[in-house]
PDB file of C-alpha atoms and ligand atoms in Angstrom:
ATOM      1  CA  MET A   1     190.584-113.166 -26.915  1.00 90.00           C
ATOM      2  CA  LEU A   2     192.753-110.439 -25.406  1.00 96.00           C
ATOM      3  CA  LYS A   3     191.017-107.721 -23.441  1.00 98.00           C
ATOM      4  CA  LEU A   4     192.653-104.383 -24.239  1.00 98.00           C
ATOM      5  CA  ALA A   5     192.675-101.414 -21.896  1.00 99.00           C
ATOM      6  CA  PRO A   6     194.351 -98.433 -23.609  1.00 99.00           C
ATOM      7  CA  SER A   7     195.804 -95.983 -21.086  1.00 99.00           C
ATOM      8  CA  ILE A   8     194.597 -92.411 -21.555  1.00 98.00           C
ATOM      9  CA  LEU A   9     197.839 -91.281 -19.899  1.00 98.00           C
ATOM     10  CA  SER A  10     199.241 -91.265 -23.447  1.00 98.00           C
ATOM     11  CA  ALA A  11     196.177 -89.611 -25.015  1.00 98.00           C
ATOM     12  CA  ASP A  12     195.937 -85.965 -26.044  1.00 98.00           C
ATOM     13  CA  PHE A  13     194.294 -84.377 -22.988  1.00 97.00           C
ATOM     14  CA  GLY A  14     193.175 -81.463 -25.151  1.00 97.00           C
ATOM     15  CA  HIS A  15     191.112 -83.881 -27.246  1.00 97.00           C
ATOM     16  CA  LEU A  16     190.424 -86.600 -24.721  1.00 98.00           C
ATOM     17  CA  ALA A  17     186.845 -87.376 -25.754  1.00 98.00           C
ATOM     18  CA  GLU A  18     187.867 -87.677 -29.437  1.00 98.00           C
ATOM     19  CA  ASP A  19     190.778 -89.953 -28.548  1.00 98.00           C
ATOM     20  CA  VAL A  20     188.482 -92.158 -26.496  1.00 98.00           C
ATOM     21  CA  LYS A  21     186.036 -92.377 -29.417  1.00 98.00           C
ATOM     22  CA  LYS A  22     188.905 -93.684 -31.567  1.00 98.00           C
ATOM     23  CA  ILE A  23     189.730 -96.550 -29.206  1.00 98.00           C
ATOM     24  CA  GLU A  24     186.066 -97.365 -28.794  1.00 98.00           C
ATOM     25  CA  GLU A  25     185.677 -97.640 -32.592  1.00 98.00           C
ATOM     26  CA  GLY A  26     188.660 -99.976 -32.725  1.00 98.00           C
ATOM     27  CA  GLY A  27     187.077-102.352 -30.211  1.00 98.00           C
ATOM     28  CA  ALA A  28     188.906-101.521 -26.957  1.00 98.00           C
ATOM     29  CA  ASP A  29     187.393-103.188 -23.897  1.00 98.00           C
ATOM     30  CA  TYR A  30     188.232-100.681 -21.157  1.00 99.00           C
ATOM     31  CA  ILE A  31     189.645 -97.221 -20.582  1.00 98.00           C
ATOM     32  CA  HIS A  32     192.706 -97.588 -18.349  1.00 99.00           C
ATOM     33  CA  VAL A  33     192.824 -94.601 -15.991  1.00 98.00           C
ATOM     34  CA  ASP A  34     196.330 -94.005 -14.585  1.00 99.00           C
ATOM     35  CA  VAL A  35     196.202 -91.893 -11.441  1.00 98.00           C
ATOM     36  CA  MET A  36     199.563 -90.665 -10.059  1.00 98.00           C
ATOM     37  CA  ASP A  37     200.090 -88.548  -6.966  1.00 98.00           C
ATOM     38  CA  GLY A  38     203.759 -87.505  -7.142  1.00 98.00           C
ATOM     39  CA  HIS A  39     204.432 -89.472  -3.906  1.00 98.00           C
ATOM     40  CA  PHE A  40     203.938 -93.165  -4.578  1.00 98.00           C
ATOM     41  CA  VAL A  41     205.337 -92.542  -8.058  1.00 98.00           C
ATOM     42  CA  PRO A  42     207.562 -89.671  -9.210  1.00 98.00           C
ATOM     43  CA  ASN A  43     204.939 -88.101 -11.457  1.00 98.00           C
ATOM     44  CA  ILE A  44     201.509 -86.457 -11.247  1.00 98.00           C
ATOM     45  CA  SER A  45     198.885 -87.320 -13.853  1.00 98.00           C
ATOM     46  CA  PHE A  46     195.229 -86.404 -13.252  1.00 98.00           C
ATOM     47  CA  GLY A  47     192.410 -87.139 -10.859  1.00 98.00           C
ATOM     48  CA  ALA A  48     188.785 -88.209 -10.827  1.00 98.00           C
ATOM     49  CA  PRO A  49     187.372 -84.980 -12.398  1.00 98.00           C
ATOM     50  CA  VAL A  50     189.227 -85.702 -15.650  1.00 97.00           C
ATOM     51  CA  MET A  51     187.904 -89.266 -15.717  1.00 98.00           C
ATOM     52  CA  LYS A  52     184.391 -88.053 -14.966  1.00 97.00           C
ATOM     53  CA  CYS A  53     184.527 -85.695 -17.983  1.00 96.00           C
ATOM     54  CA  LEU A  54     184.251 -88.839 -20.089  1.00 97.00           C
ATOM     55  CA  ASN A  55     180.995 -89.918 -18.460  1.00 95.00           C
ATOM     56  CA  GLY A  56     178.308 -89.810 -21.125  1.00 94.00           C
ATOM     57  CA  LYS A  57     180.939 -89.581 -23.900  1.00 96.00           C
ATOM     58  CA  THR A  58     181.860 -93.258 -24.103  1.00 97.00           C
ATOM     59  CA  LYS A  59     180.325 -96.661 -23.531  1.00 97.00           C
ATOM     60  CA  LEU A  60     183.619 -98.139 -22.325  1.00 98.00           C
ATOM     61  CA  PRO A  61     183.983 -99.077 -18.659  1.00 98.00           C
ATOM     62  CA  TYR A  62     186.823 -97.686 -16.546  1.00 98.00           C
ATOM     63  CA  ASP A  63     189.775 -99.722 -15.329  1.00 99.00           C
ATOM     64  CA  VAL A  64     191.211 -97.412 -12.661  1.00 99.00           C
ATOM     65  CA  HIS A  65     194.857 -97.847 -11.632  1.00 99.00           C
ATOM     66  CA  LEU A  66     195.628 -95.899  -8.461  1.00 99.00           C
ATOM     67  CA  MET A  67     199.367 -95.234  -8.133  1.00 99.00           C
ATOM     68  CA  ILE A  68     198.833 -93.206  -4.995  1.00 98.00           C
ATOM     69  CA  GLU A  69     199.480 -93.313  -1.281  1.00 98.00           C
ATOM     70  CA  ASN A  70     196.467 -93.658   1.035  1.00 97.00           C
ATOM     71  CA  PRO A  71     194.155 -94.919  -1.719  1.00 98.00           C
ATOM     72  CA  ASP A  72     191.313 -95.494   0.788  1.00 97.00           C
ATOM     73  CA  LYS A  73     190.966 -91.753   1.100  1.00 98.00           C
ATOM     74  CA  TYR A  74     190.173 -91.348  -2.606  1.00 98.00           C
ATOM     75  CA  ILE A  75     188.362 -94.527  -3.645  1.00 98.00           C
ATOM     76  CA  ASP A  76     184.882 -92.957  -3.456  1.00 98.00           C
ATOM     77  CA  ASP A  77     185.954 -90.220  -5.903  1.00 98.00           C
ATOM     78  CA  PHE A  78     186.576 -92.823  -8.595  1.00 98.00           C
ATOM     79  CA  ILE A  79     183.294 -94.659  -8.274  1.00 98.00           C
ATOM     80  CA  THR A  80     180.945 -93.937 -11.167  1.00 97.00           C
ATOM     81  CA  PRO A  81     178.356 -96.156 -12.888  1.00 96.00           C
ATOM     82  CA  LYS A  82     181.062 -97.000 -15.428  1.00 97.00           C
ATOM     83  CA  THR A  83     183.867 -97.845 -12.992  1.00 98.00           C
ATOM     84  CA  GLU A  84     184.368-101.596 -13.304  1.00 98.00           C
ATOM     85  CA  TYR A  85     187.747-102.081 -11.623  1.00 99.00           C
ATOM     86  CA  ILE A  86     189.700-100.096  -9.060  1.00 99.00           C
ATOM     87  CA  THR A  87     193.246-101.379  -8.616  1.00 99.00           C
ATOM     88  CA  VAL A  88     195.509-100.361  -5.742  1.00 99.00           C
ATOM     89  CA  HIS A  89     199.180-101.141  -5.171  1.00 99.00           C
ATOM     90  CA  GLN A  90     200.169-103.757  -2.622  1.00 98.00           C
ATOM     91  CA  GLU A  91     203.149-101.523  -1.757  1.00 98.00           C
ATOM     92  CA  ALA A  92     200.867 -98.568  -0.935  1.00 98.00           C
ATOM     93  CA  CYS A  93     198.442-100.417   1.357  1.00 98.00           C
ATOM     94  CA  VAL A  94     199.323-101.331   4.921  1.00 97.00           C
ATOM     95  CA  HIS A  95     195.876-102.886   5.407  1.00 98.00           C
ATOM     96  CA  LEU A  96     195.432-104.325   1.931  1.00 98.00           C
ATOM     97  CA  HIS A  97     192.629-106.697   2.921  1.00 98.00           C
ATOM     98  CA  ARG A  98     190.617-103.787   4.335  1.00 98.00           C
ATOM     99  CA  THR A  99     191.207-101.700   1.206  1.00 98.00           C
ATOM    100  CA  VAL A 100     190.082-104.550  -1.064  1.00 98.00           C
ATOM    101  CA  GLN A 101     186.939-105.096   1.004  1.00 98.00           C
ATOM    102  CA  ASN A 102     186.280-101.368   0.962  1.00 98.00           C
ATOM    103  CA  ILE A 103     186.365-101.294  -2.858  1.00 98.00           C
ATOM    104  CA  LYS A 104     184.122-104.356  -3.169  1.00 98.00           C
ATOM    105  CA  SER A 105     181.634-103.025  -0.636  1.00 98.00           C
ATOM    106  CA  LYS A 106     180.978-100.133  -3.049  1.00 97.00           C
ATOM    107  CA  GLY A 107     179.931-102.561  -5.791  1.00 98.00           C
ATOM    108  CA  VAL A 108     183.179-102.221  -7.781  1.00 98.00           C
ATOM    109  CA  LYS A 109     185.631-105.004  -8.651  1.00 99.00           C
ATOM    110  CA  ALA A 110     188.911-104.851  -6.731  1.00 99.00           C
ATOM    111  CA  GLY A 111     192.362-105.230  -8.242  1.00 99.00           C
ATOM    112  CA  VAL A 112     195.816-105.386  -6.666  1.00 99.00           C
ATOM    113  CA  SER A 113     199.042-104.452  -8.437  1.00 99.00           C
ATOM    114  CA  ILE A 114     202.696-105.200  -7.755  1.00 99.00           C
ATOM    115  CA  ASN A 115     205.793-103.325  -8.892  1.00 98.00           C
ATOM    116  CA  PRO A 116     208.618-105.089 -10.756  1.00 98.00           C
ATOM    117  CA  ALA A 117     210.631-105.626  -7.524  1.00 98.00           C
ATOM    118  CA  THR A 118     207.702-107.073  -5.548  1.00 98.00           C
ATOM    119  CA  PRO A 119     207.287-110.856  -5.651  1.00 98.00           C
ATOM    120  CA  VAL A 120     203.988-112.614  -6.421  1.00 98.00           C
ATOM    121  CA  SER A 121     204.280-114.393  -3.059  1.00 98.00           C
ATOM    122  CA  THR A 122     203.338-111.147  -1.270  1.00 98.00           C
ATOM    123  CA  LEU A 123     199.826-111.547  -2.724  1.00 98.00           C
ATOM    124  CA  GLU A 124     199.260-115.098  -1.514  1.00 97.00           C
ATOM    125  CA  CYS A 125     196.789-114.229   1.268  1.00 98.00           C
ATOM    126  CA  ILE A 126     194.785-111.722  -0.764  1.00 98.00           C
ATOM    127  CA  LEU A 127     194.362-113.672  -4.028  1.00 98.00           C
ATOM    128  CA  PRO A 128     191.049-115.329  -3.048  1.00 98.00           C
ATOM    129  CA  ASP A 129     189.569-111.857  -2.406  1.00 98.00           C
ATOM    130  CA  VAL A 130     190.554-109.993  -5.549  1.00 99.00           C
ATOM    131  CA  ASN A 131     188.937-109.749  -8.975  1.00 99.00           C
ATOM    132  CA  LEU A 132     192.109-108.717 -10.790  1.00 99.00           C
ATOM    133  CA  VAL A 133     195.883-108.826 -10.365  1.00 99.00           C
ATOM    134  CA  LEU A 134     197.941-106.261 -12.261  1.00 99.00           C
ATOM    135  CA  ILE A 135     201.566-107.163 -12.878  1.00 99.00           C
ATOM    136  CA  MET A 136     203.635-104.057 -13.586  1.00 99.00           C
ATOM    137  CA  SER A 137     206.089-104.641 -16.417  1.00 99.00           C
ATOM    138  CA  VAL A 138     207.700-101.211 -15.940  1.00 99.00           C
ATOM    139  CA  ASN A 139     208.332 -99.173 -12.813  1.00 98.00           C
ATOM    140  CA  PRO A 140     205.126 -97.148 -12.546  1.00 98.00           C
ATOM    141  CA  GLY A 141     205.163 -93.419 -13.119  1.00 98.00           C
ATOM    142  CA  PHE A 142     205.556 -92.845 -16.828  1.00 98.00           C
ATOM    143  CA  GLY A 143     204.260 -94.044 -20.165  1.00 98.00           C
ATOM    144  CA  GLY A 144     206.590 -95.100 -22.964  1.00 98.00           C
ATOM    145  CA  GLN A 145     209.067 -97.151 -20.913  1.00 98.00           C
ATOM    146  CA  LYS A 146     210.698-100.410 -21.950  1.00 98.00           C
ATOM    147  CA  PHE A 147     209.103-103.741 -21.014  1.00 98.00           C
ATOM    148  CA  ILE A 148     210.880-105.569 -18.143  1.00 98.00           C
ATOM    149  CA  PRO A 149     211.031-109.263 -19.181  1.00 98.00           C
ATOM    150  CA  GLY A 150     211.014-110.532 -15.562  1.00 98.00           C
ATOM    151  CA  ALA A 151     207.275-109.741 -15.534  1.00 98.00           C
ATOM    152  CA  LEU A 152     206.651-112.793 -17.731  1.00 98.00           C
ATOM    153  CA  GLU A 153     207.878-115.185 -15.054  1.00 98.00           C
ATOM    154  CA  LYS A 154     205.604-113.485 -12.524  1.00 98.00           C
ATOM    155  CA  VAL A 155     202.624-113.876 -14.860  1.00 98.00           C
ATOM    156  CA  ARG A 156     203.399-117.588 -15.268  1.00 98.00           C
ATOM    157  CA  GLU A 157     203.665-118.031 -11.515  1.00 98.00           C
ATOM    158  CA  LEU A 158     200.365-116.252 -10.965  1.00 98.00           C
ATOM    159  CA  ALA A 159     198.609-118.250 -13.695  1.00 98.00           C
ATOM    160  CA  GLU A 160     199.817-121.447 -12.066  1.00 98.00           C
ATOM    161  CA  ILE A 161     198.469-120.451  -8.632  1.00 98.00           C
ATOM    162  CA  LYS A 162     195.196-119.361 -10.218  1.00 98.00           C
ATOM    163  CA  GLY A 163     194.775-122.782 -11.868  1.00 98.00           C
ATOM    164  CA  ALA A 164     195.950-124.820  -8.896  1.00 98.00           C
ATOM    165  CA  LYS A 165     193.675-123.053  -6.431  1.00 98.00           C
ATOM    166  CA  ASN A 166     190.809-122.599  -8.866  1.00 98.00           C
ATOM    167  CA  LEU A 167     190.687-118.825  -8.340  1.00 98.00           C
ATOM    168  CA  ASP A 168     188.981-116.475 -10.752  1.00 96.00           C
ATOM    169  CA  PHE A 169     190.868-113.155 -10.811  1.00 98.00           C
ATOM    170  CA  VAL A 170     191.824-111.605 -14.141  1.00 98.00           C
ATOM    171  CA  ILE A 171     195.557-111.401 -14.916  1.00 99.00           C
ATOM    172  CA  GLU A 172     196.459-107.976 -16.295  1.00 99.00           C
ATOM    173  CA  ILE A 173     199.805-106.547 -17.380  1.00 99.00           C
ATOM    174  CA  ASP A 174     200.842-102.906 -17.652  1.00 99.00           C
ATOM    175  CA  GLY A 175     203.897-101.209 -19.125  1.00 98.00           C
ATOM    176  CA  GLY A 176     205.818-101.427 -22.378  1.00 98.00           C
ATOM    177  CA  ILE A 177     203.225-103.557 -24.141  1.00 99.00           C
ATOM    178  CA  THR A 178     203.518-103.495 -27.946  1.00 98.00           C
ATOM    179  CA  LEU A 179     202.346-105.486 -30.964  1.00 98.00           C
ATOM    180  CA  GLU A 180     205.777-107.165 -30.843  1.00 98.00           C
ATOM    181  CA  ASN A 181     205.517-108.598 -27.326  1.00 98.00           C
ATOM    182  CA  ILE A 182     201.769-109.078 -26.895  1.00 98.00           C
ATOM    183  CA  GLU A 183     201.802-112.682 -28.100  1.00 98.00           C
ATOM    184  CA  GLU A 184     204.533-113.715 -25.657  1.00 98.00           C
ATOM    185  CA  VAL A 185     202.701-111.950 -22.846  1.00 98.00           C
ATOM    186  CA  MET A 186     199.450-113.756 -23.647  1.00 98.00           C
ATOM    187  CA  ASP A 187     201.252-117.099 -23.866  1.00 98.00           C
ATOM    188  CA  ALA A 188     202.473-116.519 -20.299  1.00 98.00           C
ATOM    189  CA  GLY A 189     198.866-116.192 -19.123  1.00 98.00           C
ATOM    190  CA  VAL A 190     197.846-112.546 -19.479  1.00 98.00           C
ATOM    191  CA  GLU A 191     194.130-112.028 -20.173  1.00 98.00           C
ATOM    192  CA  MET A 192     193.998-108.239 -20.158  1.00 98.00           C
ATOM    193  CA  ALA A 193     196.698-105.833 -21.342  1.00 98.00           C
ATOM    194  CA  VAL A 194     197.207-102.118 -20.854  1.00 99.00           C
ATOM    195  CA  ALA A 195     198.811-100.210 -23.703  1.00 98.00           C
ATOM    196  CA  GLY A 196     199.454 -96.479 -23.648  1.00 98.00           C
ATOM    197  CA  SER A 197     202.073 -95.217 -26.088  1.00 98.00           C
ATOM    198  CA  ALA A 198     201.645 -98.224 -28.404  1.00 98.00           C
ATOM    199  CA  VAL A 199     198.012 -97.199 -28.946  1.00 99.00           C
ATOM    200  CA  PHE A 200     197.902 -93.404 -28.700  1.00 98.00           C
ATOM    201  CA  GLY A 201     201.328 -92.965 -30.318  1.00 98.00           C
ATOM    202  CA  ALA A 202     200.107 -94.690 -33.470  1.00 98.00           C
ATOM    203  CA  GLU A 203     199.343 -92.741 -36.628  1.00 98.00           C
ATOM    204  CA  ASP A 204     195.934 -94.422 -36.786  1.00 98.00           C
ATOM    205  CA  VAL A 205     194.793 -95.099 -33.226  1.00 98.00           C
ATOM    206  CA  THR A 206     191.616 -96.978 -34.208  1.00 98.00           C
ATOM    207  CA  GLU A 207     193.536 -99.286 -36.535  1.00 98.00           C
ATOM    208  CA  ARG A 208     196.167 -99.946 -33.846  1.00 98.00           C
ATOM    209  CA  VAL A 209     193.474-101.085 -31.425  1.00 98.00           C
ATOM    210  CA  ARG A 210     192.110-103.407 -34.134  1.00 98.00           C
ATOM    211  CA  GLU A 211     195.614-104.841 -34.602  1.00 98.00           C
ATOM    212  CA  PHE A 212     195.875-105.601 -30.855  1.00 98.00           C
ATOM    213  CA  LYS A 213     192.429-107.128 -30.843  1.00 97.00           C
ATOM    214  CA  LYS A 214     193.465-109.670 -33.502  1.00 97.00           C
ATOM    215  CA  PHE A 215     195.453-111.478 -30.791  1.00 93.00           C
TER     216      PHE A 215
HETATM  217  C1  DX5 B 301     202.751 -96.634 -15.910  1.00 63.66           C
HETATM  218  C2  DX5 B 301     201.261 -96.720 -16.169  1.00 63.66           C
HETATM  219  C3  DX5 B 301     200.936 -97.376 -17.435  1.00 63.66           C
HETATM  220  C4  DX5 B 301     201.412 -96.612 -18.634  1.00 63.66           C
HETATM  221  C5  DX5 B 301     201.547 -97.566 -19.762  1.00 63.66           C
HETATM  222  O1  DX5 B 301     202.963 -96.090 -14.688  1.00 63.66           O
HETATM  223  O2  DX5 B 301     200.630 -97.448 -15.123  1.00 63.66           O
HETATM  224  O3  DX5 B 301     199.553 -97.665 -17.541  1.00 63.66           O
HETATM  225  O4  DX5 B 301     200.533 -95.583 -19.003  1.00 63.66           O
HETATM  226  O5  DX5 B 301     202.122 -96.877 -20.821  1.00 63.66           O
HETATM  227  P1  DX5 B 301     202.977 -97.642 -21.925  1.00 63.66           P
HETATM  228  O6  DX5 B 301     202.041 -98.629 -22.568  1.00 63.66           O
HETATM  229  O7  DX5 B 301     203.380 -96.534 -22.848  1.00 63.66           O
HETATM  230  O8  DX5 B 301     204.100 -98.308 -21.219  1.00 63.66           O
HETATM  231 ZN1   ZN B 302     198.465 -98.260 -15.440  1.00 63.66          ZN
END
């Protein structure tokens, strides 16, 4: 069954706790936390204090997506009892292996993400060390963008390596995911999907999560 991680980037920040309750009622698996610094990506979102406001207000674990430069400097800020994954970008980490070990040494699962123009082959050496690989299906920075179909081929390639080498990372996809393309994405090998505008832009957010969870 698909694991769904709605992105609160598309939620109403004025009613964040209520919005999170809605996705929880619908059966969401994670809260996807999109952190943007205005350097690695051309947009600024929010930081750890906003995420921490949800502590005690939801049972859902956090799936943190750091779209920032120098992530090592900020990793500790995002560690809470409910932080399950912290994902950094391959493109933002000169010493990716060290960053991944740093995350895992804090008792949190480590993820690595690649942008649409970055090939899967750049992850070859780090795959045995990571708990999750996040394939970006839009250029990171904004919610509500159109799905880039080339991501499907990258998911297939990753799924093949995972099977061939008997590795156990989760394959996640992020960007432009809708009820229309979710089946195709899962067929390619995705186990966990992020959805922002497709969830929080719905008239009935709880029902939309239920619809995703039918897949
Ligand atoms: C993009 C973010 C995504 C985004 C997804 O930079 O990493 O998580 O919020 O939003 P949608 O689902 O609207 O593309
Ligand atoms: Zn994201």
